[in-house]
Coordinates of C-alpha atoms in Angstrom, one line a residue:
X5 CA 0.0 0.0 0.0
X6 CA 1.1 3.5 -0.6
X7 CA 0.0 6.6 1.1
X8 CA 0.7 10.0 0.2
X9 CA 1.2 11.7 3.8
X10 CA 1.1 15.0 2.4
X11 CA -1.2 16.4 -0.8
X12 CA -3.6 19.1 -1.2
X13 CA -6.8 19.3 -3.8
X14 CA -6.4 22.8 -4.4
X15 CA -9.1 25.4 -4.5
X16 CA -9.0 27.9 -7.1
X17 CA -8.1 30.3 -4.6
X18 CA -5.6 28.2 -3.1
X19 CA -3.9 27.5 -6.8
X20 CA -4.0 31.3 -8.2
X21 CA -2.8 32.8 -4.9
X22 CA 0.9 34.8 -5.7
X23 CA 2.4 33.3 -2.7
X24 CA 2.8 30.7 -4.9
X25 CA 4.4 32.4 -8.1
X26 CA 8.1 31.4 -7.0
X27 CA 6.7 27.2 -7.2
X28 CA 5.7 28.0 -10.8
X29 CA 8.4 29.1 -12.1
X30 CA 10.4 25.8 -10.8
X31 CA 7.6 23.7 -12.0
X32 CA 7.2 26.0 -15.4
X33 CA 3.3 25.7 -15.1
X34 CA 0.9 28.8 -15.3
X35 CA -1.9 29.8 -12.1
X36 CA -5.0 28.1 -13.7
X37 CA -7.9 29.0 -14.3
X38 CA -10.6 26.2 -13.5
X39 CA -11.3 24.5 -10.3
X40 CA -9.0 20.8 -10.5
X41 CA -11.6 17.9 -10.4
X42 CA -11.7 15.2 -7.7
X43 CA -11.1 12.4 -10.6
X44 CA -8.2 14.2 -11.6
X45 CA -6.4 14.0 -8.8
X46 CA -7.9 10.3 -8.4
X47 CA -6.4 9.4 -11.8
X48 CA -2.9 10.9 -10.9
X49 CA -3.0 8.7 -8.2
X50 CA -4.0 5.4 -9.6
X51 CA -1.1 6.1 -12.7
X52 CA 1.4 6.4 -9.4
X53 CA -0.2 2.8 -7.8
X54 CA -0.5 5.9 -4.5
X55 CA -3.9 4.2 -2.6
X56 CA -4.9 6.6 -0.2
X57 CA -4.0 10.8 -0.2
X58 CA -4.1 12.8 3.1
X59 CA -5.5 16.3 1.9
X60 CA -5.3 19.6 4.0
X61 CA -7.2 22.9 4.8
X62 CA -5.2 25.4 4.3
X63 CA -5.6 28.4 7.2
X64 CA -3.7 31.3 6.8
X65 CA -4.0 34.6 8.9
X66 CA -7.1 36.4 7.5
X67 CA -8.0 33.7 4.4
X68 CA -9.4 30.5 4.3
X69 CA -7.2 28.8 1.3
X70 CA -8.9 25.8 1.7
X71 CA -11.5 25.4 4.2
X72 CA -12.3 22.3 6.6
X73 CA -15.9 22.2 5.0
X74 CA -14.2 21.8 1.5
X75 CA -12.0 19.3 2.3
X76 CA -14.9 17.6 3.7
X77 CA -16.5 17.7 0.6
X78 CA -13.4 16.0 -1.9
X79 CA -13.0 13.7 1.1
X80 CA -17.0 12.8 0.3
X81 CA -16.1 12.3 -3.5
X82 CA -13.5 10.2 -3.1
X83 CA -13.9 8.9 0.4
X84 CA -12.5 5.6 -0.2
X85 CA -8.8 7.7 -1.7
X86 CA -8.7 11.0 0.4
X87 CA -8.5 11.3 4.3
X88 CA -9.3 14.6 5.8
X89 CA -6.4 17.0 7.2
X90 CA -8.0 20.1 9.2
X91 CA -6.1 23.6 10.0
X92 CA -7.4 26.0 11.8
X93 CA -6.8 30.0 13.0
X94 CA -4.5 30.3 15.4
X95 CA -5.1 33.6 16.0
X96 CA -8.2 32.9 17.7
X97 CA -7.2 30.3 20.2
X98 CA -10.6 28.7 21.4
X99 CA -12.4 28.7 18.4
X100 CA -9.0 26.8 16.9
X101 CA -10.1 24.5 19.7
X102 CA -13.2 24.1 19.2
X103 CA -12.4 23.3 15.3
X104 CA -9.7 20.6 16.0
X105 CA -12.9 19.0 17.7
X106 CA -15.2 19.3 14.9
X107 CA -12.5 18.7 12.4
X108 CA -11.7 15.2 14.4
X109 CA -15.6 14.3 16.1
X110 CA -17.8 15.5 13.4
X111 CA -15.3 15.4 9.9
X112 CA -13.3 12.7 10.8
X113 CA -10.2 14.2 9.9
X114 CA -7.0 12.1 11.4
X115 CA -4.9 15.0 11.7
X116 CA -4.7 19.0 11.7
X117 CA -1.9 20.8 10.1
X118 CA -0.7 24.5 10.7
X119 CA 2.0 25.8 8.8
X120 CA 4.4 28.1 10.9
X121 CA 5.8 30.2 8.0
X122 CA 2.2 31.2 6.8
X123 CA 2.1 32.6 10.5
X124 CA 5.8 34.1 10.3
X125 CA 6.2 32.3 13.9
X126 CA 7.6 29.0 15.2
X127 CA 5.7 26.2 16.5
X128 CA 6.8 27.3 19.8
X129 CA 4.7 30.6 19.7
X130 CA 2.4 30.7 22.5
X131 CA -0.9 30.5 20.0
X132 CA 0.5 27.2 18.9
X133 CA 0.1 25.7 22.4
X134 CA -4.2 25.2 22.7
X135 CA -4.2 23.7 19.1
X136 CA -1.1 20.7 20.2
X137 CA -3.4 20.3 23.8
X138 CA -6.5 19.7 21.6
X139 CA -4.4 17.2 18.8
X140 CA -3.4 15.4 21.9
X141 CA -7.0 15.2 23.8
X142 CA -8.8 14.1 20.4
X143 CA -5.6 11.6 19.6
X144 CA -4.9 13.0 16.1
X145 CA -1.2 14.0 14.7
X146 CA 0.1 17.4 14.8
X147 CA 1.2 17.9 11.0
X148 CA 3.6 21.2 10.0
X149 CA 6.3 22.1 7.9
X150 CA 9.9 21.9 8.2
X151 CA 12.7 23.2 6.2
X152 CA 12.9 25.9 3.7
X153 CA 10.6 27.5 2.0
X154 CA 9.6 27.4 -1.8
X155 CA 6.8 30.6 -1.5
X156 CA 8.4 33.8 -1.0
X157 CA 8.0 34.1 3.1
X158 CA 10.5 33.4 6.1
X159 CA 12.0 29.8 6.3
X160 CA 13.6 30.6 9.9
X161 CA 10.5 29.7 11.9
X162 CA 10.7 25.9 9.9
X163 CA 13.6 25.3 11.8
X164 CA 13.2 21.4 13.0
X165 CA 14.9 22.2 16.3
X166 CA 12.2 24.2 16.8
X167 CA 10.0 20.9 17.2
X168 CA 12.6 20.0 20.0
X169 CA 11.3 22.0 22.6
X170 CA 7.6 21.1 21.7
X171 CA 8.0 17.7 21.7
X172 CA 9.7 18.1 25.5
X173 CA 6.0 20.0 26.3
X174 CA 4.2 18.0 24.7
X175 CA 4.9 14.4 24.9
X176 CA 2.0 12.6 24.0
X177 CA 1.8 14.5 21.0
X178 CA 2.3 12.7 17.6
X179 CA 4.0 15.2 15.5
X180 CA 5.0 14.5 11.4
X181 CA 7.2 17.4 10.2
X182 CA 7.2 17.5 6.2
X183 CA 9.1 18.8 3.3
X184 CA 12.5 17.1 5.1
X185 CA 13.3 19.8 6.5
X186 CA 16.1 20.5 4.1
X187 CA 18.8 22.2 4.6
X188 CA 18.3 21.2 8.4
X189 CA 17.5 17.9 7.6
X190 CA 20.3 16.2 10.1
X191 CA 18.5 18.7 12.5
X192 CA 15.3 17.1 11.6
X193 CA 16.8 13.7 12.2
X194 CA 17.8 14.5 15.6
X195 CA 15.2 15.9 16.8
X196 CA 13.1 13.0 15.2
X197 CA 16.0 10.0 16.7
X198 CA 15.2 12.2 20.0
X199 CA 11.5 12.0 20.4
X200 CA 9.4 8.8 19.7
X201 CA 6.4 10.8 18.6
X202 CA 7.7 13.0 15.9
X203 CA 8.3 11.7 12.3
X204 CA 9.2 13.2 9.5
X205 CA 7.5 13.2 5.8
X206 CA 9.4 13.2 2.2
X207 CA 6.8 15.6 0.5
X208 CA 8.1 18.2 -2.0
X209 CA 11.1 16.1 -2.8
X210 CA 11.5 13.2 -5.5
X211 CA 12.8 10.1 -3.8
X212 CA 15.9 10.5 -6.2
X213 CA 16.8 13.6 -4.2
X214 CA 16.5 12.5 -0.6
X215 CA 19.6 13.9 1.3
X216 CA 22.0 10.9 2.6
X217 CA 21.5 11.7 5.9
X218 CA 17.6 11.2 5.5
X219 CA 18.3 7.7 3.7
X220 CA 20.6 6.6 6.0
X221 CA 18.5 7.6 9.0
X222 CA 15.5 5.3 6.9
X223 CA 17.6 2.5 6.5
X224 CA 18.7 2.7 10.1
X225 CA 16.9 3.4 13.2
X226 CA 14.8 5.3 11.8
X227 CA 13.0 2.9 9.3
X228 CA 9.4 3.6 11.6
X229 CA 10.1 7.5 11.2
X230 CA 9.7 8.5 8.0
X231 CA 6.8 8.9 5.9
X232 CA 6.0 9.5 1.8
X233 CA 4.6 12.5 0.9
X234 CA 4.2 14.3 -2.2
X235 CA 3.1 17.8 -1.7
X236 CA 0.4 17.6 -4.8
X237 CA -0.5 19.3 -6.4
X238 CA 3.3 20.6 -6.6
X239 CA 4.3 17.5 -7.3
X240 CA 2.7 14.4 -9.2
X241 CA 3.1 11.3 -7.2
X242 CA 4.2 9.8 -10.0
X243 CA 7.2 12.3 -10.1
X244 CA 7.6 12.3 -6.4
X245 CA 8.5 8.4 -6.8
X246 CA 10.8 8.8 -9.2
X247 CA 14.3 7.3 -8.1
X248 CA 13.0 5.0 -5.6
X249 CA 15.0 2.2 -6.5
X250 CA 18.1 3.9 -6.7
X251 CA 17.5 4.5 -2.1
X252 CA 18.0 1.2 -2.0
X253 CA 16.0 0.1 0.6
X254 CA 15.3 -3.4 2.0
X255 CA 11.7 -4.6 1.1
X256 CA 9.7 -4.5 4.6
X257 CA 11.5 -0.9 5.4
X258 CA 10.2 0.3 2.1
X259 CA 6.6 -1.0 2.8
X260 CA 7.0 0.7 5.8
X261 CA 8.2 4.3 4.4
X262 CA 5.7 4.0 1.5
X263 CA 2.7 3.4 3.7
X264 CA 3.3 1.1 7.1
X265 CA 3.9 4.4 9.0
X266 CA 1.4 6.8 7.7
X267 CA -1.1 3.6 8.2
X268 CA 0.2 3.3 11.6
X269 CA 0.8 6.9 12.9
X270 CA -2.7 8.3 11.5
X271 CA -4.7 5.2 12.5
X272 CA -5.9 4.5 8.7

């Protein structure tokens, strides 16, 4: 089985925003113009063999990019291929509570993801805290970004060391830090060989351009720490796969990167 730990299905919104101008120029592809269809994605995913997709909301301070009503909705179309990922505002700390519950009692989403640099803060920013209490009360992953990044805006607060110091307050809480958290990705290692609950995901990156430090780390003690994601609609799982042979790795640790430890660490 393969799971993608990390996709979106975009709104239009989402897609044409200009944050995102710097990813099209890497990916040479223009801001469309229609809405992408559930079966597209869906077909994208059967020509990669990818079985299930985690897709997220997408809150960021003042705009709803994608909401957790829509992602309930692709989740509906294709509920047998997409699990639900929430986000909420963390500028408004209870009601961010009071939507992790929703997201988790009434949606049944299996995790909620907040992206730091959207915020310009770390994960260790006070309005952080009420949304990891509420993750860990309603037993769903913490799910965030690590590493540089490709939109113009800070990559400081993606820091993986960051995650250090919230997994020592926190731990009970399952955290999955994704994008690699390149050019920290030894710190993202550490910090991962450090606390059992947090894990790291391979979105944004094709397999053939893991760092050695992340491979090694997956062929190691780390085999039950690392997840595959793709960061779709960035990049086609299909793409995102591409290398995977030349890793290397031993048959059950690869069933265990490609979907053992999403299946096991988001209760799929």
């Amino acid at each position: 089985m393969i799971i993608d730990a990390w996709g979106q299905h975009p709104t239009l919104r989402h897609a044409q925003d200009p944050m995102f101008d710097s990813l099209r120029r890497w990916t040479k592809t223009p801001a469309p113009t229609e809405d992408l269809p559930v079966s597209t994605t869906v077909a994208l995913m059967d020509q990669a063999g990818v079985d299930k997709m985690l897709i997220s909301a997408w809150e960021a301070p003042r705009n709803s990019m994608i909401s957790n009503a829509e992602v309930e909705g692709f989740v509906a179309e294709a509920p047998d291929r997409f699990v639900g990922v929430g986000s909420v505002d963390i500028s408004k700390p209870m009601e961010a509570v009071r939507e992790v519950r929703r997201c988790v009692q009434d949606r049944g989403f299996k995790a909620i993801r907040v992206l730091p640099w959207l915020w310009e803060v770390p994960p260790t920013d006070r309005r952080f805290y009420p949304v990891f209490t509420a993750c860990v009360e309603e037993g769903v992953p913490f799910c965030t970004q690590i590493g540089h990044t490709g939109p113009l805006m800070p990559s400081e607060v993606g820091r993986p060391l960051y995650l250090d110091q919230v997994a020592l307050d926190f731990p009970e809480l399952v955290i999955v830090g994704g994008h690699i958290g390149y050019p920290w990705t030894e710190e993202a290692v550490a910090v991962a060989t450090k606390h059992e609950n947090v894990h790291i995901d391979t979105s944004a990156y094709t397999a053939g351009r893991y760092p050695p430090e992340l491979v090694r780390f997956m062929k190691g003690h780390g085999a039950a720490k690392v997840l595959f994601g793709t960061n779709y609609p960035m990049m086609p799982p299909a793409q995102a796969l591409k290398g995977l042979d030349k890793l290397e790795l031993a048959e059950d640790k690869q069933a265990l990167f490609l979907g053992g430890n999403a299946q096991r660490v988001f209760g799929l």
